[in-house]
Amino acid sequence: MATVTAPRGAPWLVRAYHELQRRRHLVVHGNVDDLIRWNDRYQPFAATVADFLAVAGFTVIVRYNLVEGLSYYDDASREFVRRFLSDPDGPAAPPPRQPPANNGGRRNPLVTSADVLEQQLMAARSAEPRTAVDVLAVALRLMNQNERPCVVIVESADLLVGAPSHFSNDHVTQVAYVRRLLAADPVTPGGSPKYHNTMIFVARELSALPSWLHRDNPNVVAVLADRPAIAERAAFLREDVAGYYGGDTMTPDARAEATTTLASLTDGMTIVDIGALRVTSQVARIPPTMPRRLVARHRFGLRDDPWEQLDLGKIKDAEALLSKRVIGQLPAVRAVTDVLVNARVGLDFVSAGQQTGTRPKGVFFFVGPTGVGKTELAKALAELVFDDESALRRFDMSEYSQEHTSERLTGAPPGYVGHEHGGTLTNWVLERPFSVLLFDEIEKAHEKIMDKFLQLIDDGRLTDGQGRTAYFSHSIVIFTSNIGVGDLGRTFTDPAMSYEAVREHFSQAVTEHFATRLHRPELLGRLGTGVVVFDLLRENVIMDITAKFLDQIAMAARARGYDLVFDRTAIGRAVVDEIVRSGAALGARQIRSPLLERWVRIPLNRWILEHQPAPGTRILVHRRGEGSPPFAVDALSAGEPP
């Protein structure tokens, strides 16, 4: 079995090194709270960055955070900074500044803070900078000395220069220091172009930092600390999987296979979170030979995966079960059934389990005339798989027609109204990861939303505005659309038109919509065989749907002690004639309401109210002369044929 070779260090460190060679200060954001791979081992972010900078050639490495204050990479860094700050005859310092010009009696807080700090440090000799303003004053002096290449790492930089309403009165002074630090050209100690004094600002979210810190400044660049790639995850798991439940008794081949599959299933997870898999495995007593169940238990906290628990007999009978609710749409039912079979059996076009389990279980694009069963099939699927129709979550995409509404799905970014509430889509999946997600009338949504759907289909996850990741690997995603219906009446005048012609019409309409109108053929490519065309309502289908609704009324009457008898042929014929007259493109919704509602249900309820029949009465609903519908209602005597 081939093993994916992991880099000795996290790949994003390579980009950081190149930017340092370009004499730029760095803003590092992203996965800054994780264990980072460095020199074939995993260690905390701060330790990795410090070791990396030492290898990059910095001899003085200083780190600052609001909790620990100023700290140093080694004793040499500490001694240099202390001597530099307290010894006036020490390393070269910038020339003394001139007193600020008179500004209406107001003092320049930037100059005053630096001057006061310098006097205190020179007097005390062993004093340490305490406040953020003091530290930034020290950083400013270190950036301007030219004896040794120095780097100052500012952790949680968003707490220093973020939104001013959240912080102390020193915020303006802190921002002024940072602006001055970044405005000047980097000083090159010793005259060597290889090294320069550098500031590194670290924050989890780039959006939490002001744009002036990382945009439109040739001396500053933002570097994204990525989450671990599959090779890094696999390298970590190879060393860790032996500590899983039953991991010590696995054969080398079984351990390698489990490692490869787990590395794929943990896409998007941090090394810290992957390390916690070992605890989940031990507590839940799930061995690494059952990787999908282990990851599902770890992510979702559920003991059983509904997909793995699907009854094989139910899967075999799925086509018949779904067809009872969705009548006359056998091609669509078969497409959905195939997904259930694939999800239950689990075979795929991959080797050794790579890239499995991260995408949704199924992605469909239901297209066809309105009222032919698209939403009904989604409901039936939710009930079949999860034994609960409420597992279906419907999103009316007409509510997302404006560009800004796309943020409602994943939540507003930090600093915007509603950020604390999260997104409607991500909140639902975080609470109910085993779901059928229905995006109704997708053609009415704004084009920007397609970017989110592309990520959802490709990666199987979305991150909300609060940084929480929702996984869709155990969901079925269904898009519905009426694209092409506008041409339906003009194109299909022959009621005997074949399903193949209907499928060709709607498939062409979908292709034109994505490729020509949206200019997003890649999204159509991701859907692949998931584009399912629903057929028109045929005469026999209309008759069957009518019979289904009549059966429902009969069951309701039987529960009240009445035996209903319908003239089914006459009622079905009347429904067919009306739908053909008004247009089959309106769909099956009109069968129940208004047709059967007005023709059968209302007359029947009125007759029962007026006659108060005794329990056990046989009631006939039938055509009476040319005046029907509405249909007549009469009582049948015992033994009288209908």
XYZ file of C-alpha atoms in Angstrom:
642
model
C 0.000 0.000 0.000
C 1.434 3.348 -1.068
C 2.116 5.831 1.696
C 1.645 9.533 1.156
C 4.866 11.275 2.161
C 4.366 14.133 4.599
C 6.498 17.287 4.456
C 8.965 17.838 7.279
C 7.132 21.041 8.127
C 3.731 22.570 7.475
C 3.576 23.810 3.836
C 2.439 27.301 4.808
C 5.803 27.849 6.521
C 7.457 27.701 3.095
C 5.405 30.650 1.908
C 6.168 32.519 5.125
C 9.897 31.981 4.498
C 9.628 33.316 0.952
C 7.835 36.426 2.171
C 10.515 37.002 4.788
C 13.099 36.848 2.014
C 11.114 39.581 0.255
C 11.653 41.780 3.325
C 8.027 41.819 4.445
C 6.340 41.857 7.811
C 3.804 39.044 8.274
C 0.191 38.773 9.407
C -0.336 35.074 10.141
C -3.947 33.953 10.500
C -6.031 30.789 10.437
C -5.053 27.594 12.239
C -2.979 29.322 14.916
C -4.226 27.336 17.935
C -3.197 23.927 16.631
C -0.189 21.649 16.730
C 1.990 22.436 13.690
C 4.283 19.989 11.915
C 7.943 20.985 12.104
C 11.038 18.848 11.675
C 8.896 15.651 11.444
C 7.116 16.287 14.730
C 4.072 18.184 15.952
C 4.394 20.980 18.484
C 2.404 24.064 19.571
C 2.069 26.918 17.105
C 4.200 29.360 19.130
C 7.064 26.875 19.528
C 6.971 25.941 15.827
C 7.055 29.558 14.664
C 9.960 30.342 16.991
C 11.973 27.324 15.797
C 11.189 28.213 12.189
C 12.379 31.805 12.659
C 15.598 30.623 14.272
C 16.310 28.436 11.245
C 15.392 31.369 8.978
C 18.315 33.305 10.459
C 16.877 35.502 13.226
C 19.149 35.627 16.257
C 16.802 37.674 18.459
C 13.254 36.263 18.742
C 10.781 38.015 21.044
C 7.160 37.030 21.667
C 4.368 39.055 23.272
C 0.881 38.191 24.422
C -1.469 39.884 26.832
C -1.261 37.104 29.431
C 2.433 36.263 29.640
C 3.767 39.627 28.544
C 7.167 39.689 26.856
C 8.998 36.358 26.504
C 12.122 35.252 24.653
C 13.112 32.318 22.471
C 16.401 31.782 24.275
C 18.751 33.380 26.794
C 20.683 35.148 24.047
C 17.517 36.931 22.916
C 16.674 37.920 26.476
C 20.136 39.285 27.221
C 20.287 41.252 23.987
C 16.928 42.963 24.549
C 17.676 43.777 28.186
C 21.106 45.160 27.364
C 19.765 47.080 24.415
C 17.058 48.733 26.509
C 19.011 49.421 29.680
C 22.558 50.169 28.492
C 23.000 53.496 26.754
C 26.354 52.270 25.420
C 24.853 49.060 24.083
C 23.811 48.262 20.526
C 23.091 51.013 18.101
C 19.781 52.732 18.647
C 17.903 55.204 16.511
C 18.898 58.867 16.866
C 17.091 60.775 19.620
C 13.801 62.254 18.544
C 13.110 65.935 18.594
C 10.459 67.120 21.041
C 7.030 67.271 19.419
C 5.868 70.568 18.085
C 3.426 72.535 20.139
C -0.037 71.220 19.305
C -2.346 73.452 21.214
C -0.899 72.288 24.511
C -1.572 68.584 23.743
C 1.259 66.074 23.971
C 2.018 63.386 21.418
C 1.220 60.163 23.347
C 3.428 58.096 21.055
C 6.594 60.052 21.767
C 5.758 60.533 25.442
C 5.246 56.800 26.065
C 8.494 55.861 24.364
C 10.475 58.557 26.221
C 9.034 57.623 29.615
C 9.645 53.932 29.026
C 13.241 54.530 27.950
C 13.939 56.607 31.063
C 12.404 53.965 33.345
C 14.331 51.102 31.766
C 17.656 52.948 31.855
C 17.114 53.864 35.492
C 15.978 50.446 36.684
C 18.375 48.415 34.517
C 16.374 45.188 35.164
C 12.913 46.565 34.417
C 10.588 44.743 32.029
C 7.986 46.248 29.695
C 4.579 45.603 31.200
C 1.809 47.131 29.145
C 1.040 46.713 25.452
C 2.105 50.301 24.850
C 5.456 49.628 26.544
C 6.009 46.499 24.468
C 5.211 48.278 21.218
C 7.621 51.031 22.198
C 10.285 48.353 22.690
C 9.360 46.793 19.329
C 9.744 50.135 17.616
C 13.272 50.499 18.968
C 14.174 46.899 18.096
C 12.973 47.354 14.527
C 15.341 50.309 14.132
C 18.503 48.773 15.620
C 21.047 47.434 13.143
C 23.229 45.030 15.127
C 21.267 41.756 15.014
C 18.315 40.480 12.948
C 15.368 40.700 15.311
C 11.757 39.495 15.063
C 8.884 40.438 17.362
C 5.832 38.130 17.368
C 2.600 39.747 18.572
C 0.005 37.111 19.468
C -3.742 37.859 19.506
C -3.032 40.983 17.489
C -6.766 41.591 17.104
C -6.891 42.442 20.812
C -4.326 45.198 20.275
C -5.485 46.828 17.063
C -9.011 45.483 16.532
C -12.277 47.373 16.899
C -11.584 50.352 19.217
C -14.946 50.129 20.970
C -13.863 46.896 22.597
C -10.643 48.083 24.153
C -8.994 50.506 26.553
C -8.124 54.154 26.155
C -4.643 53.139 25.024
C -6.045 51.754 21.771
C -5.255 54.875 19.739
C -1.669 54.871 20.995
C -1.271 51.165 20.177
C -2.578 51.690 16.654
C -0.206 54.631 16.205
C 2.772 52.482 17.212
C 1.796 49.689 14.831
C 1.309 52.127 11.958
C 4.771 53.553 12.540
C 6.270 50.067 12.792
C 4.901 49.099 9.396
C 5.478 52.396 7.607
C 9.272 52.374 7.632
C 11.449 50.203 5.408
C 12.775 47.143 7.277
C 16.255 47.699 8.725
C 18.916 45.191 7.625
C 21.371 44.492 10.478
C 24.973 44.026 9.429
C 24.260 45.217 5.904
C 23.305 41.702 4.719
C 20.190 41.669 2.489
C 19.341 38.196 3.793
C 18.144 39.433 7.191
C 15.925 42.274 8.293
C 14.069 43.190 11.452
C 10.524 41.843 11.206
C 7.158 42.144 12.933
C 4.787 39.152 12.895
C 1.160 39.676 13.909
C -0.865 36.561 14.743
C -4.653 36.331 14.804
C -7.186 33.557 14.369
C -9.467 35.536 12.030
C -8.062 37.926 9.444
C -11.409 39.746 9.403
C -10.914 40.646 13.078
C -7.937 42.815 12.121
C -8.266 46.268 10.527
C -7.780 46.221 6.762
C -4.993 48.806 6.900
C -2.820 46.276 8.721
C -2.567 43.840 5.807
C -3.891 45.587 2.673
C -2.241 48.015 0.273
C 1.052 48.011 2.168
C 4.034 46.664 0.197
C 5.868 45.942 3.449
C 3.180 43.632 4.885
C 1.629 40.384 3.637
C -1.031 38.069 5.097
C -0.104 34.381 5.321
C -2.810 31.773 5.912
C -1.861 29.008 8.314
C -3.769 26.159 6.667
C -5.304 23.250 8.472
C -3.280 20.053 8.014
C -3.426 18.419 4.585
C -4.022 14.699 4.127
C -0.290 13.866 4.197
C 0.170 15.686 7.512
C -2.900 14.011 8.989
C -1.726 10.593 7.855
C 1.736 11.125 9.369
C 0.206 12.075 12.711
C -2.211 9.140 12.682
C 0.514 6.614 11.853
C 2.158 7.408 15.168
C -1.087 7.739 17.129
C -3.372 4.941 15.923
C -1.637 2.285 18.035
C -3.129 3.971 21.107
C -6.704 3.527 19.821
C -9.045 0.903 21.193
C -7.708 -2.390 19.823
C -4.981 -0.582 17.907
C -2.160 -2.492 19.595
C -3.436 -5.830 18.235
C -3.828 -4.734 14.607
C -1.657 -6.131 11.851
C 0.603 -3.648 10.027
C -1.574 -3.829 6.899
C -4.788 -3.241 8.868
C -3.187 -0.345 10.715
C -1.989 1.224 7.450
C -5.443 0.880 5.879
C -7.167 2.379 8.930
C -4.681 5.241 8.966
C -5.288 6.056 5.303
C -9.069 6.011 5.691
C -9.002 8.089 8.877
C -6.728 10.626 7.193
C -9.371 11.077 4.489
C -12.341 11.187 6.867
C -10.708 13.829 9.090
C -10.482 16.391 6.282
C -10.866 19.865 7.785
C -10.017 18.804 11.334
C -7.090 20.178 13.323
C -4.285 18.016 14.672
C -5.552 18.674 18.205
C -8.996 17.402 17.233
C -7.551 14.395 15.427
C -5.554 13.608 18.550
C -8.807 13.554 20.514
C -10.009 10.710 18.280
C -7.894 8.385 20.380
C -9.906 9.320 23.481
C -13.186 8.826 21.621
C -11.996 5.437 20.405
C -11.121 4.307 23.928
C -14.232 5.705 25.613
C -16.693 4.484 22.965
C -14.732 1.250 22.432
C -14.683 1.750 18.677
C -11.548 0.355 16.997
C -9.796 2.136 14.104
C -10.980 -0.697 11.841
C -14.398 1.022 11.960
C -13.199 4.497 10.915
C -16.494 5.938 9.658
C -18.357 5.017 12.806
C -15.508 6.399 14.910
C -15.403 9.760 13.108
C -19.204 10.058 13.164
C -19.230 9.384 16.909
C -16.450 11.909 17.454
C -18.020 14.680 15.347
C -21.675 14.167 16.086
C -21.714 12.360 19.434
C -24.101 9.691 18.129
C -23.758 6.039 18.985
C -25.236 4.757 15.719
C -24.847 5.991 12.178
C -28.300 5.827 10.542
C -26.664 5.034 7.217
C -24.847 2.010 8.623
C -28.005 0.932 10.448
C -30.209 1.022 7.337
C -32.076 -2.272 7.115
C -31.030 -4.181 4.006
C -34.597 -5.327 3.478
C -35.791 -1.736 3.535
C -33.171 -0.813 0.944
C -34.264 -3.670 -1.319
C -37.883 -2.510 -1.058
C -37.043 1.231 -1.265
C -38.248 1.575 -4.848
C -41.665 0.158 -4.021
C -41.948 2.118 -0.757
C -41.090 5.436 -2.383
C -43.347 4.775 -5.359
C -46.342 4.504 -3.029
C -45.929 8.160 -2.120
C -44.547 9.489 -5.412
C -46.705 8.062 -8.171
C -45.678 7.936 -11.809
C -42.049 9.070 -11.338
C -40.197 5.778 -11.553
C -36.947 7.207 -13.069
C -36.629 9.705 -10.190
C -37.435 7.050 -7.600
C -34.824 4.723 -9.072
C -32.155 7.448 -9.021
C -32.791 8.070 -5.322
C -32.845 4.342 -4.593
C -29.452 3.924 -6.250
C -27.989 6.490 -3.848
C -29.406 4.590 -0.880
C -27.806 1.393 -2.145
C -24.439 3.122 -2.667
C -24.578 4.731 0.780
C -25.400 1.433 2.489
C -22.880 -0.763 0.657
C -20.136 1.862 0.485
C -18.147 0.866 -2.613
C -16.682 3.803 -4.526
C -14.168 4.778 -7.228
C -11.300 5.162 -4.748
C -8.417 3.102 -3.474
C -7.786 2.307 0.167
C -10.636 4.527 1.293
C -9.075 7.797 0.188
C -11.375 10.781 -0.267
C -14.352 8.869 1.099
C -16.938 10.035 3.528
C -16.333 13.766 3.161
C -18.946 14.633 0.538
C -22.701 14.385 1.067
C -24.223 10.924 0.743
C -26.113 12.108 -2.293
C -26.618 15.314 -4.296
C -29.658 15.660 -6.551
C -31.015 18.307 -8.861
C -34.739 17.581 -9.254
C -36.133 19.371 -12.293
C -39.491 19.142 -14.004
C -43.019 20.525 -14.055
C -44.505 21.934 -10.892
C -46.610 19.678 -8.713
C -45.299 16.321 -9.957
C -43.696 15.095 -6.711
C -40.272 16.685 -6.320
C -40.818 17.866 -2.737
C -42.881 14.782 -1.928
C -39.995 12.508 -2.917
C -37.646 14.459 -0.615
C -40.109 13.989 2.269
C -40.516 10.291 1.507
C -36.739 9.861 1.447
C -36.340 11.509 4.853
C -38.981 9.250 6.359
C -37.493 6.128 4.769
C -33.930 6.731 5.963
C -34.466 8.450 9.305
C -37.991 7.222 10.172
C -38.839 10.884 10.648
C -40.145 13.271 8.005
C -38.988 16.178 10.191
C -35.411 15.213 9.258
C -36.159 17.164 6.070
C -35.121 20.828 6.192
C -36.556 22.927 3.389
C -35.013 26.234 2.300
C -37.164 28.424 0.066
C -34.546 29.937 -2.218
C -36.833 32.771 -3.287
C -35.931 34.265 0.102
C -32.261 34.384 -0.981
C -32.641 36.431 -4.159
C -30.480 39.349 -2.955
C -26.691 39.178 -2.756
C -26.472 39.963 0.951
C -28.938 37.179 1.844
C -26.329 34.539 1.004
C -24.797 35.211 4.406
C -27.974 33.984 6.073
C -27.023 30.402 5.247
C -23.679 30.486 7.094
C -24.094 33.547 9.308
C -22.762 37.070 9.210
C -18.986 37.552 9.611
C -17.571 38.931 12.882
C -18.470 42.535 13.528
C -21.741 42.447 11.592
C -25.276 42.425 12.963
C -26.516 38.905 13.687
C -23.053 37.365 13.838
C -23.817 35.698 17.180
C -26.811 33.804 15.759
C -24.896 31.772 13.168
C -26.414 30.649 9.852
C -29.740 28.947 9.187
C -28.101 26.145 7.193
C -25.021 25.594 9.354
C -27.034 25.774 12.585
C -29.381 23.060 11.339
C -26.571 20.720 10.231
C -24.636 21.273 13.457
C -27.736 20.189 15.399
C -28.958 17.502 12.958
C -26.083 16.251 10.794
C -28.208 13.326 9.590
C -30.689 15.186 7.389
C -32.228 15.640 3.981
C -31.596 19.233 2.888
C -34.025 20.592 0.305
C -33.189 23.828 -1.529
C -36.447 24.615 -3.287
C -36.582 26.582 -6.560
C -32.835 27.106 -6.688
C -33.054 29.218 -9.860
C -34.538 32.058 -7.754
C -31.433 32.335 -5.529
C -28.699 34.913 -6.085
C -25.699 33.727 -8.076
C -23.335 34.289 -5.134
C -24.992 31.454 -3.234
C -23.676 29.035 -5.853
C -20.183 29.484 -4.379
C -21.376 28.090 -1.071
C -23.114 25.179 -2.787
C -19.966 24.392 -4.757
C -17.979 24.134 -1.512
C -20.756 22.109 0.097
C -20.743 19.558 -2.726
C -16.950 19.389 -3.111
C -15.741 19.498 0.483
C -18.831 18.407 2.376
C -18.485 21.208 4.916
C -19.165 24.881 5.509
C -17.757 27.169 8.206
C -20.106 29.680 9.758
C -19.376 33.235 10.847
C -18.379 32.023 14.307
C -15.735 29.646 12.980
C -17.782 26.484 13.601
C -17.625 23.830 10.881
C -20.789 22.036 9.772
C -20.221 18.682 8.063
C -22.565 17.412 5.351
C -21.011 13.977 4.930
C -24.100 12.275 6.427
C -26.693 14.407 4.641
C -28.537 14.166 1.344
C -28.682 17.448 -0.570
C -31.545 18.066 -2.989
C -32.003 21.077 -5.261
C -35.353 21.509 -6.992
C -36.058 23.688 -9.986
C -38.736 24.527 -12.527
C -36.189 25.555 -15.169
C -37.680 24.921 -18.605
C -41.311 24.904 -17.487
C -41.942 28.196 -19.255
C -41.515 26.472 -22.636
C -43.447 23.383 -21.613
C -46.892 24.340 -22.906
C -45.521 25.508 -26.240
C -43.195 22.550 -26.696
C -45.400 19.667 -25.568
C -48.794 19.925 -27.181
C -49.046 16.168 -27.681
C -50.098 14.425 -24.436
C -48.524 11.222 -25.747
C -45.029 12.794 -25.830
C -42.526 10.292 -24.442
C -40.574 10.641 -21.202
C -37.348 10.639 -23.247
C -38.483 13.833 -24.964
C -39.386 15.400 -21.628
C -35.993 14.465 -20.197
C -34.170 15.903 -23.195
C -36.072 19.189 -22.905
C -35.367 19.728 -19.201
C -31.755 18.467 -19.361
C -31.023 20.974 -22.114
C -32.718 23.757 -20.119
C -30.580 22.970 -17.033
C -27.367 22.891 -19.077
C -28.187 26.223 -20.690
C -29.033 27.775 -17.321
C -25.720 26.868 -15.676
C -23.411 27.237 -18.658
C -24.911 30.271 -20.409
C -26.838 32.292 -17.859
C -24.819 31.677 -14.688
C -21.497 30.893 -16.431
C -20.974 28.159 -13.825
C -20.528 24.922 -15.797
C -18.346 23.552 -12.995
C -21.373 23.328 -10.707
C -23.269 21.363 -13.334
C -20.258 19.072 -13.612
C -20.336 18.410 -9.859
C -23.983 17.354 -10.095
C -23.155 14.699 -12.698
C -25.816 11.994 -12.714
C -27.634 13.807 -9.909
C -29.771 15.741 -12.416
C -33.125 13.921 -12.214
C -35.909 14.875 -14.609
C -39.507 14.361 -13.451
C -42.097 13.361 -16.004
C -45.339 15.086 -16.955
C -48.553 13.854 -15.382
C -49.883 11.078 -17.590
C -53.563 10.083 -17.617
C -52.983 6.832 -15.740
C -50.892 8.681 -13.146
C -53.667 11.225 -12.593
C -56.101 8.358 -12.032
C -53.724 6.695 -9.535
C -53.144 9.943 -7.601
C -56.900 10.542 -7.471
C -57.403 7.035 -6.101
C -54.735 7.701 -3.466
C -56.557 10.790 -2.174
C -59.905 8.960 -2.199
C -58.342 6.195 -0.105
C -57.238 8.791 2.434
C -60.798 10.159 2.721
C -62.145 6.628 3.064
C -59.703 5.866 5.895
C -60.721 9.043 7.730
C -64.423 8.082 7.375
C -63.752 4.531 8.548
C -62.181 5.905 11.704
C -65.555 7.606 12.397
C -67.582 4.469 11.687
C -68.654 5.155 8.085
C -68.085 3.003 5.043
C -67.469 5.169 1.983
C -68.087 3.845 -1.513
C -66.803 5.924 -4.462
C -67.675 5.831 -8.112
C -63.933 5.882 -8.775
C -64.183 5.654 -12.547
C -66.450 8.682 -12.793
C -64.442 10.740 -10.305
C -61.126 9.861 -11.921
C -62.443 10.645 -15.386
C -63.712 14.042 -14.253
C -60.321 14.888 -12.718
C -58.459 13.850 -15.865
C -60.755 15.880 -18.117
C -60.355 18.991 -15.970
C -56.550 18.731 -15.819
C -56.281 18.156 -19.547
C -58.520 21.160 -20.124
C -56.630 23.478 -17.775
C -53.152 22.144 -18.572
C -51.188 19.253 -17.098
C -48.216 21.556 -16.460
C -49.993 22.833 -13.338
C -49.256 19.516 -11.656
C -50.932 17.223 -9.162
C -51.537 19.845 -6.485
C -54.837 20.772 -8.114
C -56.113 17.187 -7.813
C -56.576 17.408 -4.057
C -57.283 21.111 -3.961
C -59.388 22.498 -5.451
C -60.801 19.566 -7.453
C -61.433 16.773 -4.923
C -61.854 19.335 -2.154
C -64.700 21.036 -3.994
C -66.192 17.993 -5.727
C -66.021 15.323 -3.012
C -64.870 16.384 0.442
C -67.103 19.445 0.963
C -70.313 17.773 -0.344
C -69.556 14.685 1.765
C -69.025 16.632 4.985
C -72.162 18.720 4.375
C -74.261 15.582 3.795
C -72.980 13.965 7.026
C -73.706 17.157 8.966
C -77.266 17.368 7.626
C -78.258 13.680 7.875
C -76.311 12.603 10.976
C -76.010 8.978 9.740
C -75.629 6.221 12.298
C -72.280 4.465 12.710
C -71.897 1.694 10.170
C -73.789 3.559 7.449
C -72.587 2.927 3.898
C -72.271 6.190 1.985
C -72.071 6.420 -1.791
C -70.342 9.266 -3.607
C -71.306 9.151 -7.267
C -72.158 11.071 -10.411
C -75.779 12.213 -10.760
C -76.751 13.100 -14.311
C -74.993 15.874 -16.162
C -74.735 18.065 -13.076
C -71.717 16.312 -11.655
C -69.238 17.313 -10.464
C -69.752 18.200 -7.644
C -70.661 14.611 -6.969
C -73.804 13.442 -5.214
C -73.844 11.777 -1.785
C -76.441 9.170 -0.774
C -76.850 6.493 1.852
C -76.841 2.848 0.784
C -79.152 0.358 2.435
C -77.723 -2.870 3.784
C -76.842 -5.244 0.966
C -77.584 -2.666 -1.743
C -74.923 -2.695 -4.473
C -73.256 0.649 -5.162
